[in-house]
Amino acid sequence: AGTPRDAVAEFESRLAERSPASAEAAVRYGLAQAYLRDGRPVAAQREVDELRRLKVVSPMVETLDAEVRLKQGDAAAAAAILRAAQPRFPQERALAYGLMESLLEARLPNDALKFAEDDLLSYPSDAKMHSLQAKTYAMLGRRLQQHRAQAEAYALLGQLAAAAEQLELAQKSGDGNFYEYSQVDSRLREIRKQLADEAQQRKSK
């Protein structure tokens, strides 16, 4: 709440009050976030390093550390932190998203694509991951797959018209093979049928 400077002052004050050991980690985490909001990633890194010294084990700390590294322009370090953390916290979606974004920022789209493909085997209904996969395909210049992945993201969000539009763009991409175009055509028929069914339901009400 309040301005970044207000947040920094609040958490610095709490830390100066010698918070009990049980609360120190929470205060330092808050202070690191406040420093980030205030555009002070080096100061935020010091607080993250203190959290490491306190041996705080939390996916939130891993995500924060990666975010701080990104703000300092070190996407490779951010990706390395999240790669190491991801197997320890496999259910934490924020780690998965952060790893994808770090890999893309580090210009490692092939690594990002491999991670997205593996991740979507376990979480096929994750719209955000499909969208990040689309971003990865765009970086690789694979237009058909980019539009196809974005279509799935829209479909999972219930935005069927936008999904159909993406699949139509995939049909016109010019960079797919027969099998890929057949899959796009089939999925577009499914989406159009869903749209028609929804329109019919609205009429019958």
mmCIF file of C-alpha atoms in Angstrom:
data_model
loop_
_atom_site.group_PDB
_atom_site.id
_atom_site.type_symbol
_atom_site.label_atom_id
_atom_site.label_comp_id
_atom_site.label_asym_id
_atom_site.label_seq_id
_atom_site.Cartn_x
_atom_site.Cartn_y
_atom_site.Cartn_z
ATOM 1 C CA ALA A 1 0.000 0.000 0.000
ATOM 2 C CA GLY A 2 1.078 3.624 -0.511
ATOM 3 C CA THR A 3 4.054 4.791 -2.522
ATOM 4 C CA PRO A 4 7.216 2.677 -2.906
ATOM 5 C CA ARG A 5 9.057 5.158 -0.663
ATOM 6 C CA ASP A 6 6.380 4.750 2.010
ATOM 7 C CA ALA A 7 6.771 0.976 1.846
ATOM 8 C CA VAL A 8 10.558 1.197 2.091
ATOM 9 C CA ALA A 9 10.319 3.503 5.121
ATOM 10 C CA GLU A 10 7.776 1.207 6.795
ATOM 11 C CA PHE A 11 9.856 -1.959 6.410
ATOM 12 C CA GLU A 12 13.160 -0.245 7.254
ATOM 13 C CA SER A 13 11.507 1.015 10.441
ATOM 14 C CA ARG A 14 10.318 -2.478 11.333
ATOM 15 C CA LEU A 15 13.783 -3.906 10.736
ATOM 16 C CA ALA A 16 15.381 -1.179 12.884
ATOM 17 C CA GLU A 17 13.024 -2.127 15.698
ATOM 18 C CA ARG A 18 14.815 -5.470 15.893
ATOM 19 C CA SER A 19 11.934 -7.695 14.884
ATOM 20 C CA PRO A 20 11.899 -11.075 16.602
ATOM 21 C CA ALA A 21 13.756 -13.750 14.674
ATOM 22 C CA SER A 22 10.469 -15.373 13.726
ATOM 23 C CA ALA A 23 9.373 -12.171 11.953
ATOM 24 C CA GLU A 24 12.719 -11.078 10.466
ATOM 25 C CA ALA A 25 12.309 -13.098 7.277
ATOM 26 C CA ALA A 26 8.884 -11.626 6.564
ATOM 27 C CA VAL A 27 10.161 -8.083 7.176
ATOM 28 C CA ARG A 28 13.184 -8.588 4.926
ATOM 29 C CA TYR A 29 10.987 -10.097 2.203
ATOM 30 C CA GLY A 30 8.694 -7.080 2.399
ATOM 31 C CA LEU A 31 11.654 -4.702 2.336
ATOM 32 C CA ALA A 32 13.092 -6.420 -0.752
ATOM 33 C CA GLN A 33 9.759 -6.058 -2.536
ATOM 34 C CA ALA A 34 9.582 -2.400 -1.496
ATOM 35 C CA TYR A 35 13.089 -1.744 -2.814
ATOM 36 C CA LEU A 36 12.109 -3.363 -6.111
ATOM 37 C CA ARG A 37 9.033 -1.149 -6.387
ATOM 38 C CA ASP A 38 11.255 1.839 -5.632
ATOM 39 C CA GLY A 39 13.610 0.914 -8.481
ATOM 40 C CA ARG A 40 16.462 -0.177 -6.203
ATOM 41 C CA PRO A 41 17.312 -3.749 -7.263
ATOM 42 C CA VAL A 42 20.797 -3.722 -5.707
ATOM 43 C CA ALA A 43 19.295 -2.943 -2.291
ATOM 44 C CA ALA A 44 16.654 -5.603 -2.917
ATOM 45 C CA GLN A 45 19.416 -8.114 -3.676
ATOM 46 C CA ARG A 46 21.023 -7.430 -0.291
ATOM 47 C CA GLU A 47 17.768 -8.366 1.426
ATOM 48 C CA VAL A 48 17.430 -11.516 -0.679
ATOM 49 C CA ASP A 49 20.986 -12.451 0.310
ATOM 50 C CA GLU A 50 19.978 -11.994 3.955
ATOM 51 C CA LEU A 51 16.993 -14.305 3.395
ATOM 52 C CA ARG A 52 19.429 -16.879 2.016
ATOM 53 C CA ARG A 53 21.595 -16.428 5.108
ATOM 54 C CA LEU A 54 18.527 -17.057 7.266
ATOM 55 C CA LYS A 55 18.009 -20.288 5.282
ATOM 56 C CA VAL A 56 14.443 -19.401 4.335
ATOM 57 C CA VAL A 57 13.064 -22.201 2.142
ATOM 58 C CA SER A 58 10.185 -20.846 0.091
ATOM 59 C CA PRO A 59 9.191 -20.636 -3.580
ATOM 60 C CA MET A 60 8.374 -16.975 -2.914
ATOM 61 C CA VAL A 61 12.030 -16.281 -2.120
ATOM 62 C CA GLU A 62 13.178 -18.091 -5.266
ATOM 63 C CA THR A 63 10.743 -16.084 -7.399
ATOM 64 C CA LEU A 64 11.789 -12.836 -5.717
ATOM 65 C CA ASP A 65 15.483 -13.602 -6.211
ATOM 66 C CA ALA A 66 14.876 -14.255 -9.912
ATOM 67 C CA GLU A 67 12.861 -11.052 -10.251
ATOM 68 C CA VAL A 68 15.659 -9.063 -8.641
ATOM 69 C CA ARG A 69 18.220 -10.593 -11.027
ATOM 70 C CA LEU A 70 16.007 -9.724 -13.996
ATOM 71 C CA LYS A 71 15.764 -6.125 -12.811
ATOM 72 C CA GLN A 72 19.567 -6.064 -12.704
ATOM 73 C CA GLY A 73 19.708 -7.311 -16.297
ATOM 74 C CA ASP A 74 20.935 -10.816 -15.456
ATOM 75 C CA ALA A 75 18.294 -13.027 -17.081
ATOM 76 C CA ALA A 76 20.661 -16.015 -17.225
ATOM 77 C CA ALA A 77 21.078 -15.953 -13.427
ATOM 78 C CA ALA A 78 17.309 -15.618 -12.971
ATOM 79 C CA ALA A 79 16.730 -18.643 -15.194
ATOM 80 C CA ALA A 80 19.381 -20.654 -13.318
ATOM 81 C CA ILE A 81 17.757 -19.868 -9.948
ATOM 82 C CA LEU A 82 14.315 -20.935 -11.153
ATOM 83 C CA ARG A 83 15.617 -24.035 -12.941
ATOM 84 C CA ALA A 84 17.134 -25.192 -9.648
ATOM 85 C CA ALA A 85 14.012 -24.323 -7.643
ATOM 86 C CA GLN A 86 11.407 -25.752 -10.002
ATOM 87 C CA PRO A 87 12.006 -29.466 -9.185
ATOM 88 C CA ARG A 88 11.816 -28.644 -5.454
ATOM 89 C CA PHE A 89 8.464 -26.857 -5.840
ATOM 90 C CA PRO A 90 6.865 -28.541 -8.880
ATOM 91 C CA GLN A 91 3.332 -27.397 -8.003
ATOM 92 C CA GLU A 92 4.224 -23.697 -7.855
ATOM 93 C CA ARG A 93 2.950 -22.148 -11.065
ATOM 94 C CA ALA A 94 4.650 -18.799 -10.369
ATOM 95 C CA LEU A 95 8.016 -20.563 -10.616
ATOM 96 C CA ALA A 96 7.072 -22.112 -13.965
ATOM 97 C CA TYR A 97 5.940 -18.774 -15.389
ATOM 98 C CA GLY A 98 9.001 -17.006 -14.030
ATOM 99 C CA LEU A 99 11.304 -19.608 -15.558
ATOM 100 C CA MET A 100 9.640 -19.223 -18.963
ATOM 101 C CA GLU A 101 9.915 -15.442 -18.829
ATOM 102 C CA SER A 102 13.547 -15.615 -17.681
ATOM 103 C CA LEU A 103 14.490 -18.025 -20.470
ATOM 104 C CA LEU A 104 12.856 -15.763 -23.034
ATOM 105 C CA GLU A 105 14.577 -12.699 -21.576
ATOM 106 C CA ALA A 106 17.890 -14.620 -21.744
ATOM 107 C CA ARG A 107 17.178 -15.335 -25.435
ATOM 108 C CA LEU A 108 16.951 -19.091 -24.880
ATOM 109 C CA PRO A 109 13.712 -19.855 -26.774
ATOM 110 C CA ASN A 110 14.583 -23.496 -27.473
ATOM 111 C CA ASP A 111 15.032 -24.143 -23.751
ATOM 112 C CA ALA A 112 11.770 -22.282 -23.070
ATOM 113 C CA LEU A 113 9.915 -24.330 -25.685
ATOM 114 C CA LYS A 114 11.143 -27.623 -24.238
ATOM 115 C CA PHE A 115 10.065 -26.548 -20.749
ATOM 116 C CA ALA A 116 6.641 -25.378 -21.973
ATOM 117 C CA GLU A 117 6.009 -28.623 -23.859
ATOM 118 C CA ASP A 118 6.897 -30.721 -20.803
ATOM 119 C CA ASP A 119 4.917 -28.482 -18.461
ATOM 120 C CA LEU A 120 1.767 -28.579 -20.608
ATOM 121 C CA LEU A 121 1.768 -32.381 -20.444
ATOM 122 C CA SER A 122 1.024 -31.973 -16.720
ATOM 123 C CA TYR A 123 -1.020 -28.769 -16.942
ATOM 124 C CA PRO A 124 -2.801 -28.840 -20.343
ATOM 125 C CA SER A 125 -5.458 -26.363 -19.179
ATOM 126 C CA ASP A 126 -3.027 -23.624 -18.157
ATOM 127 C CA ALA A 127 -3.946 -20.667 -20.369
ATOM 128 C CA LYS A 128 -0.966 -18.583 -19.257
ATOM 129 C CA MET A 129 1.512 -21.319 -20.167
ATOM 130 C CA HIS A 130 -0.084 -21.664 -23.614
ATOM 131 C CA SER A 131 0.319 -17.905 -24.032
ATOM 132 C CA LEU A 132 3.979 -18.060 -22.976
ATOM 133 C CA GLN A 133 4.450 -20.938 -25.399
ATOM 134 C CA ALA A 134 2.973 -18.724 -28.144
ATOM 135 C CA LYS A 135 5.476 -16.005 -27.224
ATOM 136 C CA THR A 136 8.261 -18.577 -27.522
ATOM 137 C CA TYR A 137 7.127 -19.724 -30.957
ATOM 138 C CA ALA A 138 7.004 -16.055 -32.035
ATOM 139 C CA MET A 139 10.627 -15.622 -30.952
ATOM 140 C CA LEU A 140 11.530 -18.698 -33.026
ATOM 141 C CA GLY A 141 9.644 -17.353 -36.040
ATOM 142 C CA ARG A 142 7.210 -20.299 -36.088
ATOM 143 C CA ARG A 143 4.040 -18.436 -36.972
ATOM 144 C CA LEU A 144 1.606 -21.340 -37.339
ATOM 145 C CA GLN A 145 2.500 -22.734 -33.934
ATOM 146 C CA GLN A 146 2.485 -19.251 -32.388
ATOM 147 C CA HIS A 147 -1.115 -18.629 -33.476
ATOM 148 C CA ARG A 148 -2.166 -22.156 -32.587
ATOM 149 C CA ALA A 149 -0.792 -21.865 -29.035
ATOM 150 C CA GLN A 150 -2.386 -18.446 -28.571
ATOM 151 C CA ALA A 151 -5.684 -19.884 -29.808
ATOM 152 C CA GLU A 152 -5.570 -22.503 -27.049
ATOM 153 C CA ALA A 153 -4.878 -19.793 -24.465
ATOM 154 C CA TYR A 154 -7.928 -17.823 -25.639
ATOM 155 C CA ALA A 155 -10.112 -20.947 -25.801
ATOM 156 C CA LEU A 156 -9.236 -21.849 -22.204
ATOM 157 C CA LEU A 157 -10.211 -18.323 -21.156
ATOM 158 C CA GLY A 158 -13.554 -18.705 -22.904
ATOM 159 C CA GLN A 159 -12.651 -16.203 -25.635
ATOM 160 C CA LEU A 160 -13.757 -18.385 -28.512
ATOM 161 C CA ALA A 161 -14.020 -15.684 -31.182
ATOM 162 C CA ALA A 162 -10.422 -14.617 -30.482
ATOM 163 C CA ALA A 163 -9.358 -18.287 -30.582
ATOM 164 C CA ALA A 164 -11.006 -18.729 -33.996
ATOM 165 C CA GLU A 165 -9.242 -15.607 -35.269
ATOM 166 C CA GLN A 166 -5.866 -16.992 -34.168
ATOM 167 C CA LEU A 167 -6.534 -20.294 -35.900
ATOM 168 C CA GLU A 168 -7.479 -18.451 -39.084
ATOM 169 C CA LEU A 169 -4.134 -16.645 -38.876
ATOM 170 C CA ALA A 170 -2.448 -20.029 -38.390
ATOM 171 C CA GLN A 171 -4.110 -21.262 -41.608
ATOM 172 C CA LYS A 172 -2.528 -18.328 -43.476
ATOM 173 C CA SER A 173 0.890 -18.602 -41.827
ATOM 174 C CA GLY A 174 2.613 -20.361 -44.712
ATOM 175 C CA ASP A 175 5.133 -22.175 -42.518
ATOM 176 C CA GLY A 176 3.387 -25.393 -41.483
ATOM 177 C CA ASN A 177 3.319 -28.921 -42.850
ATOM 178 C CA PHE A 178 0.283 -30.928 -43.961
ATOM 179 C CA TYR A 179 -0.146 -32.542 -40.552
ATOM 180 C CA GLU A 180 0.007 -29.201 -38.699
ATOM 181 C CA TYR A 181 -2.473 -27.549 -41.060
ATOM 182 C CA SER A 182 -4.836 -30.509 -40.645
ATOM 183 C CA GLN A 183 -4.709 -30.096 -36.874
ATOM 184 C CA VAL A 184 -5.404 -26.363 -37.183
ATOM 185 C CA ASP A 185 -8.358 -26.999 -39.524
ATOM 186 C CA SER A 186 -9.804 -29.604 -37.163
ATOM 187 C CA ARG A 187 -9.468 -27.359 -34.122
ATOM 188 C CA LEU A 188 -11.004 -24.424 -35.982
ATOM 189 C CA ARG A 189 -14.041 -26.555 -36.856
ATOM 190 C CA GLU A 190 -14.427 -27.437 -33.162
ATOM 191 C CA ILE A 191 -14.204 -23.797 -32.083
ATOM 192 C CA ARG A 192 -16.660 -22.660 -34.760
ATOM 193 C CA LYS A 193 -19.114 -25.349 -33.670
ATOM 194 C CA GLN A 194 -18.823 -24.157 -30.060
ATOM 195 C CA LEU A 195 -19.468 -20.590 -31.205
ATOM 196 C CA ALA A 196 -22.512 -21.704 -33.208
ATOM 197 C CA ASP A 197 -23.842 -23.718 -30.259
ATOM 198 C CA GLU A 198 -23.443 -20.700 -27.953
ATOM 199 C CA ALA A 199 -25.230 -18.460 -30.449
ATOM 200 C CA GLN A 200 -28.077 -20.981 -30.685
ATOM 201 C CA GLN A 201 -28.382 -21.131 -26.903
ATOM 202 C CA ARG A 202 -28.617 -17.348 -26.698
ATOM 203 C CA LYS A 203 -31.372 -17.336 -29.329
ATOM 204 C CA SER A 204 -33.396 -19.986 -27.503
ATOM 205 C CA LYS A 205 -33.403 -18.057 -24.206
#
